[in-house]
Short mmCIF file of C-alpha atoms in Angstrom, two decimals:
data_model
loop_
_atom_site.label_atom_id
_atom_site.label_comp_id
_atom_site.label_asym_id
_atom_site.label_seq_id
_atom_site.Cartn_x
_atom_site.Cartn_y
_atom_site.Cartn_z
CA UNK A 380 2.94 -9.87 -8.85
CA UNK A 381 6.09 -10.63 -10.02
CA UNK A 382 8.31 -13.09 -7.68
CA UNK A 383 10.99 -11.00 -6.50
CA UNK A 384 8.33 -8.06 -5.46
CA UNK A 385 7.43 -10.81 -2.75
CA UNK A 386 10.72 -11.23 -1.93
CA UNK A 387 11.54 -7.79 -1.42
CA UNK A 388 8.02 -7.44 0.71
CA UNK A 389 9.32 -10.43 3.22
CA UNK A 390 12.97 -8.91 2.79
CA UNK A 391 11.81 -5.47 4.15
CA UNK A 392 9.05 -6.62 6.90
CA UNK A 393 11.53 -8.81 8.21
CA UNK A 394 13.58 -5.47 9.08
CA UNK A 395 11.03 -3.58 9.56
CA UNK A 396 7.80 -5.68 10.93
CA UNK A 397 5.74 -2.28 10.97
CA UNK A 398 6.14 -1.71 7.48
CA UNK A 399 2.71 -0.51 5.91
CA UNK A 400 2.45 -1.69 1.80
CA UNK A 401 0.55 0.29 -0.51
CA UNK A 402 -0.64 -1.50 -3.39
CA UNK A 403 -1.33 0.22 -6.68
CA UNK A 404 -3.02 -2.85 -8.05
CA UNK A 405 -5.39 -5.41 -7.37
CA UNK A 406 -5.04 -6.77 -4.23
CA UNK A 407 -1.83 -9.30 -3.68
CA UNK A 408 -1.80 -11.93 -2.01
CA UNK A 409 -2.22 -11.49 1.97
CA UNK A 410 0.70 -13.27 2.34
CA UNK A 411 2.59 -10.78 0.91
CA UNK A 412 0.85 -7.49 1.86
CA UNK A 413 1.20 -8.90 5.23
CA UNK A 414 -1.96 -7.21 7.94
CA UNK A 415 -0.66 -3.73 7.19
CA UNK A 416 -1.26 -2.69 4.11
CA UNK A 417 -3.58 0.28 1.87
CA UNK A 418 -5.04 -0.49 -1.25
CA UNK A 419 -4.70 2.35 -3.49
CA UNK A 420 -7.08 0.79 -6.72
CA UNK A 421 -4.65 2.13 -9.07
CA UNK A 422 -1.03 3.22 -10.66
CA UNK A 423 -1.50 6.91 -10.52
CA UNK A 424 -0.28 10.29 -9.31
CA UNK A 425 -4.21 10.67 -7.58
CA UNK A 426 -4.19 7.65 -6.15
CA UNK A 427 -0.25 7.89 -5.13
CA UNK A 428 -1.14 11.06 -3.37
CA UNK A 429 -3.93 9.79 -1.38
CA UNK A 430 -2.16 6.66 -0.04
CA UNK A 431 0.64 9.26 1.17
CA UNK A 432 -2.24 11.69 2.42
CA UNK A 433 -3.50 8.81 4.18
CA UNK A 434 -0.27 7.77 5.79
CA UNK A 435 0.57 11.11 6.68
CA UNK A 436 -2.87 11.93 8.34
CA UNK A 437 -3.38 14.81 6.39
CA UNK A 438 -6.45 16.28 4.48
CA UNK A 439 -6.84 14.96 0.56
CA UNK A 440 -4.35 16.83 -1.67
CA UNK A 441 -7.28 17.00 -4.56
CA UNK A 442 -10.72 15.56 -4.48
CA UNK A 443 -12.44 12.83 -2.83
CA UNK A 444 -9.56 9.80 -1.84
CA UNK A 445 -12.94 7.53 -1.96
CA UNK A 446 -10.48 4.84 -4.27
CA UNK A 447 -8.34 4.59 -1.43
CA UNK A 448 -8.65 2.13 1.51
CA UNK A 449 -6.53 1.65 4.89
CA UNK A 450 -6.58 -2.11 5.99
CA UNK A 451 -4.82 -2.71 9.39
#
């Protein structure tokens, strides 16, 4: 991660303390992913779109969302 993305994680949960991350990488540190947070295993539009289908409680948009993974 680069420095400021931390930043701008503690910036925003400050504000908003029920702010859910998604990481598109490997996993950050749990310091700044905080305890609410999904883990997406990738950069791309599949993986963008199940994170979002999985915030929004709705069915997968295409295919299995198997490389996604809610953490609360």
């Amino acid at each position: 991660r680069q420095a400021w993305q931390a930043v701008m994680v503690a910036a925003v949960r400050e504000i908003r303390p029920d702010v859910v991350v998604v990481d598109h990488d490997l996993p950050a540190d749990p310091t700044v992913l905080g305890s609410r947070y999904v883990l997406a295993f990738g950069a791309s539009r599949v993986t963008a779109e199940a994170a979002a289908d999985l915030l929004a409680a709705r069915a997968p948009a295409a295919g299995p969302n198997d490389h996604v993974k809610w953490v609360s």
